[in-house]
Coordinates of C-alpha atoms and ligand atoms in Angstrom, one line a residue:
M1 CA -16.4 -30.5 -23.2
S2 CA -13.8 -30.8 -26.0
I3 CA -10.6 -32.7 -25.5
S4 CA -8.5 -29.5 -25.8
E5 CA -10.7 -27.8 -23.1
R6 CA -10.3 -30.8 -20.9
L7 CA -6.5 -30.8 -21.4
H8 CA -6.4 -27.1 -20.7
E9 CA -8.3 -27.5 -17.4
F10 CA -6.1 -30.4 -16.4
M11 CA -2.9 -28.4 -17.1
V12 CA -4.0 -25.3 -15.4
G13 CA -6.0 -26.8 -12.5
R14 CA -3.9 -29.8 -11.6
I15 CA -0.4 -28.6 -12.5
I16 CA 0.3 -24.9 -13.2
F17 CA -2.1 -23.4 -10.6
P18 CA -1.1 -25.6 -7.7
S19 CA 2.7 -25.5 -8.5
T20 CA 2.8 -21.7 -8.9
N21 CA 0.8 -21.3 -5.7
Y22 CA 3.3 -23.7 -4.0
L23 CA 6.0 -21.1 -4.7
L24 CA 3.8 -18.5 -2.9
D25 CA 3.7 -20.8 0.2
R26 CA 0.1 -21.9 -0.6
R27 CA 0.7 -25.6 -0.5
A28 CA -1.4 -28.7 -0.9
I29 CA -4.3 -27.0 -2.7
I30 CA -5.3 -30.1 -4.7
A31 CA -4.7 -32.5 -1.8
N32 CA -6.9 -30.3 0.4
Y33 CA -9.5 -30.1 -2.3
K34 CA -9.6 -33.9 -2.7
H35 CA -9.9 -34.2 1.1
L36 CA -12.8 -31.7 1.2
L37 CA -14.7 -33.7 -1.4
K38 CA -14.6 -36.7 0.9
S39 CA -15.1 -34.9 4.2
Q40 CA -18.3 -33.2 3.0
W41 CA -20.0 -36.6 3.2
Y42 CA -18.8 -37.4 6.8
K43 CA -21.6 -38.4 9.1
E44 CA -22.6 -35.9 11.7
D45 CA -21.1 -37.7 14.7
F46 CA -17.8 -38.3 12.9
L47 CA -17.6 -34.6 11.9
R48 CA -18.2 -33.5 15.5
E49 CA -15.6 -35.9 16.8
L50 CA -13.1 -34.6 14.2
Q51 CA -13.8 -31.0 15.3
R52 CA -13.5 -31.9 19.0
K53 CA -10.0 -33.5 18.4
K54 CA -8.9 -30.5 16.4
L55 CA -10.2 -28.1 19.0
H56 CA -8.1 -29.9 21.6
K57 CA -5.0 -29.7 19.5
I58 CA -5.5 -26.0 18.9
L59 CA -6.1 -25.2 22.6
R60 CA -2.9 -27.2 23.6
Y61 CA -1.0 -25.3 20.9
A62 CA -2.4 -21.9 22.0
S63 CA -1.6 -22.6 25.7
L64 CA 2.0 -23.5 24.8
Y65 CA 3.0 -21.1 22.0
I66 CA 0.6 -18.1 21.9
P67 CA 1.5 -15.6 24.7
Y68 CA -1.9 -14.0 24.6
Y69 CA -3.8 -17.2 25.2
K70 CA -1.2 -18.6 27.6
S71 CA -1.9 -15.6 30.0
K72 CA -5.6 -15.5 29.2
F73 CA -6.0 -19.2 30.2
E74 CA -3.9 -18.7 33.3
E75 CA -6.0 -15.7 34.2
I76 CA -9.3 -17.7 34.1
G77 CA -7.7 -20.8 35.5
L78 CA -8.3 -23.0 32.5
V79 CA -6.2 -25.8 31.1
P80 CA -7.0 -27.3 27.7
Q81 CA -8.1 -30.6 29.3
D82 CA -11.1 -28.7 30.8
I83 CA -12.6 -28.5 27.4
K84 CA -14.0 -32.0 27.0
T85 CA -16.8 -31.4 24.5
L86 CA -17.4 -28.8 21.8
E87 CA -20.0 -27.2 24.2
D88 CA -17.3 -26.6 26.8
I89 CA -15.7 -24.0 24.4
K90 CA -18.1 -21.6 26.1
L91 CA -15.7 -21.6 29.1
I92 CA -13.4 -19.5 27.0
P93 CA -14.4 -15.8 26.8
P94 CA -15.0 -14.5 23.2
L95 CA -12.3 -12.6 21.4
S96 CA -13.3 -9.1 20.2
K97 CA -11.8 -7.1 17.3
Q98 CA -10.6 -4.7 20.0
D99 CA -8.7 -7.5 21.7
V100 CA -7.0 -8.3 18.4
T101 CA -6.1 -4.6 17.9
D102 CA -4.7 -4.3 21.4
H103 CA -2.7 -7.6 21.4
Y104 CA -2.1 -8.8 17.8
K105 CA 1.6 -9.2 18.3
E106 CA 1.1 -11.4 21.4
M107 CA -1.3 -13.5 19.4
V108 CA 1.5 -14.7 17.2
D109 CA 3.2 -18.1 17.8
I110 CA 6.2 -17.2 20.0
R111 CA 8.5 -19.2 17.7
L112 CA 7.7 -16.8 14.9
H113 CA 8.3 -13.6 16.8
S114 CA 11.7 -13.1 15.1
S115 CA 9.8 -12.9 11.8
I116 CA 7.5 -10.1 12.9
P117 CA 10.0 -7.2 12.0
A118 CA 10.5 -8.7 8.5
A119 CA 6.7 -8.9 8.0
D120 CA 6.2 -5.4 9.3
N121 CA 8.9 -3.9 7.1
R122 CA 7.8 -5.5 3.8
A123 CA 6.8 -3.0 1.2
G124 CA 3.6 -3.6 -0.9
I125 CA 0.0 -4.3 -0.3
P126 CA -0.8 -5.9 3.1
G127 CA -1.5 -9.6 2.8
A128 CA 0.1 -10.0 -0.7
P129 CA 1.7 -13.4 -1.1
L130 CA 5.5 -13.9 -0.8
A131 CA 7.1 -14.9 -4.1
F132 CA 9.4 -17.9 -3.7
A133 CA 8.4 -18.2 -0.1
R134 CA 9.8 -21.7 0.2
F135 CA 13.3 -20.3 -0.2
R136 CA 12.9 -17.5 2.4
K137 CA 13.8 -17.4 6.0
H138 CA 10.7 -15.5 7.1
T139 CA 7.3 -16.5 5.7
L140 CA 5.1 -14.5 8.1
I141 CA 2.7 -12.1 6.3
K142 CA 1.2 -9.0 7.8
S143 CA -2.3 -8.4 6.7
T144 CA -5.3 -6.2 7.5
T145 CA -9.1 -6.2 7.1
S146 CA -10.6 -3.7 4.7
G147 CA -11.9 -1.6 7.5
S148 CA -15.2 -1.0 5.7
T149 CA -17.1 -1.3 8.9
G150 CA -14.7 0.5 11.2
A151 CA -10.9 0.6 11.8
P152 CA -8.9 -2.0 10.0
T153 CA -7.8 -5.0 12.1
I154 CA -4.1 -6.0 11.7
F155 CA -3.2 -9.7 11.8
Y156 CA -0.5 -12.1 10.7
E157 CA -0.8 -15.2 8.7
D158 CA 1.1 -17.6 6.4
G159 CA 0.1 -19.2 3.1
V160 CA -2.0 -21.9 4.7
K161 CA -5.2 -19.9 4.9
S162 CA -5.0 -18.7 1.3
A163 CA -4.4 -22.3 0.1
L164 CA -7.5 -23.4 2.1
N165 CA -9.5 -20.6 0.5
W166 CA -8.6 -21.8 -2.9
A167 CA -9.5 -25.4 -2.0
Y168 CA -12.9 -24.3 -0.6
E169 CA -13.6 -22.4 -3.8
L170 CA -12.7 -25.5 -5.8
R171 CA -15.2 -27.5 -3.7
L172 CA -17.9 -24.9 -4.2
K173 CA -17.3 -25.0 -8.0
N174 CA -17.4 -28.8 -7.9
W175 CA -20.9 -28.5 -6.4
Y176 CA -21.9 -26.7 -9.6
G177 CA -20.2 -29.3 -11.9
L178 CA -16.9 -27.6 -12.5
N179 CA -13.3 -28.9 -12.4
P180 CA -10.2 -27.3 -11.1
G181 CA -8.8 -25.2 -14.0
A182 CA -12.3 -24.1 -15.2
K183 CA -11.9 -20.6 -16.7
E184 CA -13.0 -17.8 -14.4
A185 CA -13.5 -14.0 -14.5
R186 CA -12.7 -12.4 -11.2
L187 CA -14.1 -8.9 -10.6
L188 CA -11.6 -7.6 -8.0
R189 CA -11.6 -4.4 -6.1
L190 CA -8.5 -2.9 -7.7
S191 CA -6.4 0.1 -7.2
T192 CA -6.8 3.0 -9.6
G193 CA -3.6 1.9 -11.2
Y194 CA -5.3 -1.2 -12.5
S195 CA -4.4 -2.2 -16.0
P196 CA -5.5 -5.3 -17.8
R197 CA -2.0 -5.5 -19.3
S198 CA -0.2 -5.5 -16.0
M199 CA 2.1 -8.4 -15.2
E200 CA -0.2 -9.8 -12.6
S201 CA -3.3 -9.7 -14.7
R202 CA -1.4 -11.3 -17.6
G203 CA 0.2 -13.9 -15.3
R204 CA -3.2 -14.9 -13.8
R205 CA -4.8 -15.1 -17.2
W206 CA -2.2 -17.4 -18.7
F207 CA -1.2 -19.5 -15.7
W208 CA -4.4 -19.6 -13.6
G209 CA -7.1 -19.3 -16.3
Q210 CA -8.4 -16.1 -14.5
L211 CA -9.5 -13.0 -16.3
I212 CA -9.1 -10.1 -13.9
L213 CA -11.7 -7.3 -14.2
P214 CA -12.4 -4.2 -12.1
G215 CA -14.9 -4.9 -9.4
T216 CA -16.5 -1.7 -8.4
N217 CA -19.4 0.3 -9.9
L218 CA -18.4 1.3 -13.3
S219 CA -19.6 3.4 -16.2
D220 CA -21.5 1.9 -19.1
E221 CA -18.4 2.2 -21.4
E222 CA -16.4 0.3 -18.8
Y223 CA -19.0 -2.4 -18.5
A224 CA -19.1 -2.7 -22.3
L225 CA -15.3 -3.3 -22.2
C226 CA -15.7 -5.9 -19.4
M227 CA -18.4 -7.7 -21.4
D228 CA -16.2 -7.7 -24.5
S229 CA -13.4 -9.4 -22.6
I230 CA -15.8 -11.8 -21.0
N231 CA -17.3 -12.7 -24.4
T232 CA -13.8 -13.4 -25.8
F233 CA -12.5 -15.3 -22.8
K234 CA -15.7 -17.2 -22.1
P235 CA -15.2 -17.9 -18.4
K236 CA -17.3 -20.7 -16.8
V237 CA -17.3 -18.8 -13.5
L238 CA -18.1 -15.1 -12.8
W239 CA -16.7 -14.3 -9.4
G240 CA -16.8 -11.0 -7.5
V241 CA -18.3 -8.7 -4.8
T242 CA -22.0 -9.4 -5.1
S243 CA -22.9 -5.7 -5.7
A244 CA -20.3 -5.4 -8.5
L245 CA -21.6 -8.5 -10.2
N246 CA -25.1 -7.0 -9.9
G247 CA -23.9 -3.9 -11.7
L248 CA -22.6 -6.0 -14.5
G249 CA -25.9 -7.9 -14.6
E250 CA -27.9 -4.7 -14.7
Y251 CA -25.8 -3.5 -17.6
V252 CA -26.4 -6.7 -19.5
L253 CA -30.2 -6.4 -19.0
K254 CA -30.1 -2.7 -20.0
Q255 CA -28.5 -3.7 -23.3
G256 CA -31.3 -6.1 -24.1
G257 CA -29.9 -9.0 -22.2
S258 CA -28.2 -10.7 -25.2
L259 CA -25.1 -12.6 -24.4
G260 CA -24.8 -14.3 -27.8
S261 CA -23.6 -17.9 -27.4
Y262 CA -21.9 -17.2 -24.1
R263 CA -23.3 -18.6 -20.8
P264 CA -21.4 -18.9 -17.5
K265 CA -21.9 -22.1 -15.5
V266 CA -22.1 -20.4 -12.1
I267 CA -21.8 -16.9 -10.6
I268 CA -20.1 -16.7 -7.2
G269 CA -20.8 -13.5 -5.1
W270 CA -18.9 -12.8 -2.0
S271 CA -18.3 -10.0 0.6
D272 CA -21.9 -8.6 0.4
P273 CA -25.0 -10.8 1.2
L274 CA -26.9 -12.0 -1.8
Y275 CA -30.2 -10.2 -1.6
P276 CA -33.2 -11.6 -3.6
Y277 CA -32.9 -8.7 -6.0
D278 CA -29.3 -9.4 -6.8
D279 CA -30.1 -13.1 -7.3
E280 CA -33.0 -12.2 -9.7
V281 CA -30.9 -9.8 -11.8
L282 CA -27.9 -12.2 -12.1
K283 CA -30.1 -15.1 -12.9
S284 CA -32.1 -13.3 -15.6
A285 CA -29.0 -11.6 -17.1
F286 CA -26.7 -14.7 -17.2
R287 CA -29.3 -17.5 -17.0
C288 CA -27.2 -19.7 -14.7
P289 CA -27.1 -20.7 -11.0
V290 CA -26.0 -18.0 -8.5
T291 CA -24.1 -18.8 -5.3
S292 CA -22.5 -16.9 -2.5
I293 CA -19.5 -17.2 -0.2
Y294 CA -19.5 -15.9 3.4
S295 CA -15.9 -14.9 4.2
S296 CA -13.7 -12.6 6.2
R297 CA -10.1 -11.5 5.7
E298 CA -8.9 -12.8 9.1
I299 CA -10.6 -16.1 9.0
G300 CA -10.9 -16.9 5.3
H301 CA -13.9 -18.6 3.6
I302 CA -16.4 -19.6 6.2
A303 CA -19.4 -20.9 4.3
G304 CA -20.6 -21.5 0.7
M305 CA -24.1 -22.0 -0.7
C306 CA -24.9 -25.3 -2.2
P307 CA -27.3 -25.8 -5.3
H308 CA -30.1 -26.5 -2.8
G309 CA -29.7 -23.0 -1.3
S310 CA -28.1 -23.9 2.1
F311 CA -25.1 -22.0 3.3
H312 CA -22.9 -24.9 4.4
I313 CA -20.1 -24.0 6.9
N314 CA -16.6 -25.2 6.1
E315 CA -16.6 -27.1 9.4
E316 CA -13.5 -29.2 8.6
N317 CA -11.3 -26.4 9.8
L318 CA -13.7 -24.1 11.6
F319 CA -16.0 -24.2 14.5
V320 CA -18.8 -21.6 14.3
E321 CA -21.3 -20.7 17.1
S322 CA -24.0 -18.1 17.2
E323 CA -24.2 -16.3 20.5
K324 CA -27.8 -15.8 21.6
I325 CA -28.8 -12.2 22.0
S326 CA -32.3 -11.1 22.6
T327 CA -33.5 -8.9 19.7
G328 CA -37.2 -9.0 20.2
A329 CA -38.9 -10.6 17.2
N330 CA -35.7 -11.9 15.7
D331 CA -34.6 -14.3 18.4
C332 CA -33.0 -16.8 16.1
A333 CA -30.0 -14.6 15.2
G334 CA -27.0 -13.9 17.4
E335 CA -23.4 -12.8 16.9
L336 CA -21.3 -15.3 15.0
L337 CA -18.2 -16.6 16.9
V338 CA -15.6 -18.4 14.9
T339 CA -12.7 -20.6 16.0
T340 CA -10.0 -21.6 13.6
L341 CA -9.3 -25.3 14.1
G342 CA -6.0 -25.6 12.1
V343 CA -2.7 -24.7 13.6
S344 CA -1.7 -21.3 12.2
P345 CA 0.7 -18.5 13.2
M346 CA -2.2 -16.6 14.7
P347 CA -5.2 -18.7 15.8
F348 CA -8.6 -17.1 16.5
I349 CA -10.6 -18.6 19.3
R350 CA -14.3 -17.6 19.6
Y351 CA -13.6 -14.6 17.5
R352 CA -16.5 -12.1 17.3
M353 CA -17.3 -11.7 13.6
G354 CA -19.5 -8.7 14.1
D355 CA -22.1 -10.4 11.9
L356 CA -25.5 -11.7 13.0
G357 CA -26.6 -15.1 12.0
H358 CA -27.8 -18.5 13.2
V359 CA -26.0 -21.9 13.1
A360 CA -28.4 -24.7 12.4
G361 CA -28.1 -28.5 11.9
S362 CA -28.3 -29.5 8.3
T363 CA -31.5 -30.9 6.9
C364 CA -30.4 -30.0 3.4
S365 CA -31.6 -32.2 0.6
C366 CA -28.0 -32.3 -0.8
G367 CA -27.3 -34.8 2.0
R368 CA -24.2 -33.0 3.4
S369 CA -24.1 -32.8 7.2
L370 CA -22.0 -29.7 7.3
H371 CA -24.0 -27.2 9.5
V372 CA -25.9 -24.4 7.8
L373 CA -25.7 -20.6 8.4
K374 CA -29.1 -19.0 8.5
N375 CA -30.4 -15.4 8.8
L376 CA -27.1 -13.9 7.8
L377 CA -28.5 -10.5 7.5
G378 CA -26.4 -7.7 9.0
R379 CA -23.9 -6.6 11.5
T380 CA -24.1 -6.3 15.3
G381 CA -23.1 -2.6 15.1
E382 CA -26.4 -2.1 13.4
I383 CA -28.6 -3.1 16.3
F384 CA -30.9 -0.3 17.3
I385 CA -32.7 0.4 20.6
S386 CA -36.1 1.9 19.9
K387 CA -37.8 4.6 22.0
E388 CA -39.6 1.9 24.0
G389 CA -36.3 0.1 24.7
R390 CA -36.8 -2.8 22.2
M391 CA -33.7 -4.1 20.4
I392 CA -34.1 -4.3 16.6
A393 CA -31.6 -6.3 14.7
P394 CA -30.8 -5.4 11.1
S395 CA -32.2 -8.8 10.1
F396 CA -35.7 -7.3 10.8
W397 CA -35.3 -5.1 7.8
G398 CA -33.7 -7.8 5.7
L399 CA -36.6 -10.1 6.4
L400 CA -39.2 -7.4 5.9
F401 CA -37.8 -6.4 2.5
M402 CA -37.4 -10.0 1.5
T403 CA -41.1 -11.0 2.0
A404 CA -42.6 -12.2 -1.2
K405 CA -45.0 -9.3 -1.2
I406 CA -42.4 -6.6 -1.8
S407 CA -39.1 -8.3 -2.7
G408 CA -39.5 -7.6 -6.4
A409 CA -40.6 -4.0 -5.8
V410 CA -37.5 -2.6 -4.1
K411 CA -34.0 -2.6 -5.6
R412 CA -32.1 -1.5 -2.6
F413 CA -33.0 0.1 0.7
Q414 CA -31.2 1.8 3.4
I415 CA -32.4 2.4 7.0
I416 CA -31.3 5.4 8.8
Y417 CA -31.9 5.7 12.6
T418 CA -31.8 9.3 13.4
K419 CA -30.3 10.9 16.5
S420 CA -33.9 11.5 17.7
K421 CA -34.6 7.7 17.4
D422 CA -36.8 8.2 14.4
I423 CA -36.6 6.1 11.2
K424 CA -35.9 7.1 7.7
I425 CA -36.1 4.5 4.9
I426 CA -34.4 5.3 1.7
I427 CA -35.7 3.3 -1.2
E428 CA -34.4 2.7 -4.7
R429 CA -37.6 1.5 -6.4
A430 CA -37.9 -1.4 -8.9
A431 CA -40.5 -1.7 -11.6
G432 CA -43.0 -3.5 -9.4
F433 CA -43.2 -0.7 -6.8
S434 CA -46.7 0.6 -6.1
N435 CA -48.8 2.4 -3.5
E436 CA -49.5 -1.0 -2.0
T437 CA -45.8 -1.6 -1.4
E438 CA -45.5 1.7 0.4
K439 CA -48.6 0.9 2.5
F440 CA -47.1 -2.6 3.4
I441 CA -43.8 -1.1 4.5
K442 CA -45.5 1.6 6.6
E443 CA -47.8 -0.9 8.3
A444 CA -45.0 -3.3 9.1
V445 CA -43.1 -0.4 10.8
T446 CA -46.1 0.9 12.7
K447 CA -46.8 -2.7 14.0
N448 CA -43.2 -3.1 15.3
F449 CA -42.4 0.4 16.6
S450 CA -44.3 2.6 19.0
K451 CA -46.4 5.5 17.8
N452 CA -43.8 7.9 19.0
T453 CA -41.4 6.7 16.4
K454 CA -41.7 8.9 13.3
L455 CA -41.3 7.3 10.0
K456 CA -40.2 8.9 6.8
L457 CA -39.9 7.3 3.4
E458 CA -37.6 8.8 0.8
Y459 CA -37.2 7.7 -2.8
I460 CA -34.0 8.2 -4.7
P461 CA -32.9 7.0 -8.1
I462 CA -29.8 5.2 -6.9
I463 CA -28.3 4.2 -3.5
E464 CA -24.6 4.5 -3.9
P465 CA -22.3 2.0 -2.2
Q466 CA -19.5 3.0 0.2
L467 CA -15.9 3.5 -1.1
S468 CA -15.2 -0.2 -0.5
G469 CA -18.0 -1.2 -2.9
K470 CA -20.2 -2.6 -0.1
Y471 CA -23.7 -1.3 0.6
Q472 CA -24.5 -0.3 4.1
M473 CA -28.0 -1.5 4.9
V474 CA -28.4 0.3 8.2
I475 CA -26.9 3.6 9.4
N476 CA -27.3 4.5 13.0
E477 CA -26.8 8.2 13.3
E478 CA -26.7 7.8 17.1
K479 CA -23.4 6.0 16.7
I480 CA -21.9 8.6 14.4
T481 CA -20.1 11.3 16.3
Ligands
LIG501 ZN1 -26.8 -28.5 0.8

């Protein structure tokens, strides 16, 4: 790295980015980042003890200042002292998205209730940061989930979560050899009014070293423009919704795959799972490592994939459990429950993520003891009860289509459970698809479902994403009214 590049990264990463974020109430990004670099090497026992202490603190806080939890704890006759170990958290009933929708205002710290009207009346995009927040009386922000999988959930937050998200991203980039301030292209889901010359885009480019690009499926002309900007800006990181990055990768391959002298150092996908097909496209188009972030709007970044392929949970500030549910053959996946361990205006305790996964101890060769998320392959709403009463989790399909035998033969797939409990599989074929592939899929389905279940395979040129840019792996027509 040249001296001027090093100087630029230092100026952006250590001075301008953290100080401008400070004005947006996102404080201590670099201090948090430095701390995360140390805490990732904590020994297992030390990490659990740290979580236990933080859990105690958050429960005491919730019982004093969060009206919703105060009455919930009273209702079940629980005092924070009853929770002696991390296991004891099971005494607290999980929190559903519906609970949040019904009680979100009671879930805010009572001392901040006077700030709720100001947050509610603020114009602009929900969740947008507050300029010069340090000089304002009210710093509570109203935000909402994207609602791509149902009705949006409303919640309140301050700048702490966003600051932590930045710190986690810096740690993830550090795993791939990058410093704070490394140039980055961010493919964002933008409104139709997006313009590369907007104040925000320009500000982020000059002050944060971020090139903002549109992050939904684009036409070839638009991809060409994106690649021109990328070739000029030369970002070390390509960051975006996984399926949008994949679109860009496919465009590059279609053009013959020549990137000239440009090579990113890492690609970070988020929001969608990273399917083997995406991984393959991105690696062959950009010839660099590909990683992924598991995240939610309400909670923030939950886990990131290390260079050894493990999805390490950001356990310093989160406690993640997987609730066991019986799903027939896929027993090692349950609904993920997340508890935020830092004091925040609206803490989430045992929050149902709606995602299926499995939390396992780390045996990762990177040596980090942060627990690992496995089988992150779908949403709980996608569970299907077959004609013979068997529960089929979406991970069944994820695993089936990821088997080495057919993973290179299928670009995308979509499962449709019909109202009559039959199955339709829609397939976007890749070059390696053959009669053998079809036979393999049919056999796997016949083996796992009764003979009464009818199976239909349908091939289409392209499976379109939803409006949000996400792909829906499973559609249960029974649940659509
Ligand atoms: Zn690892």
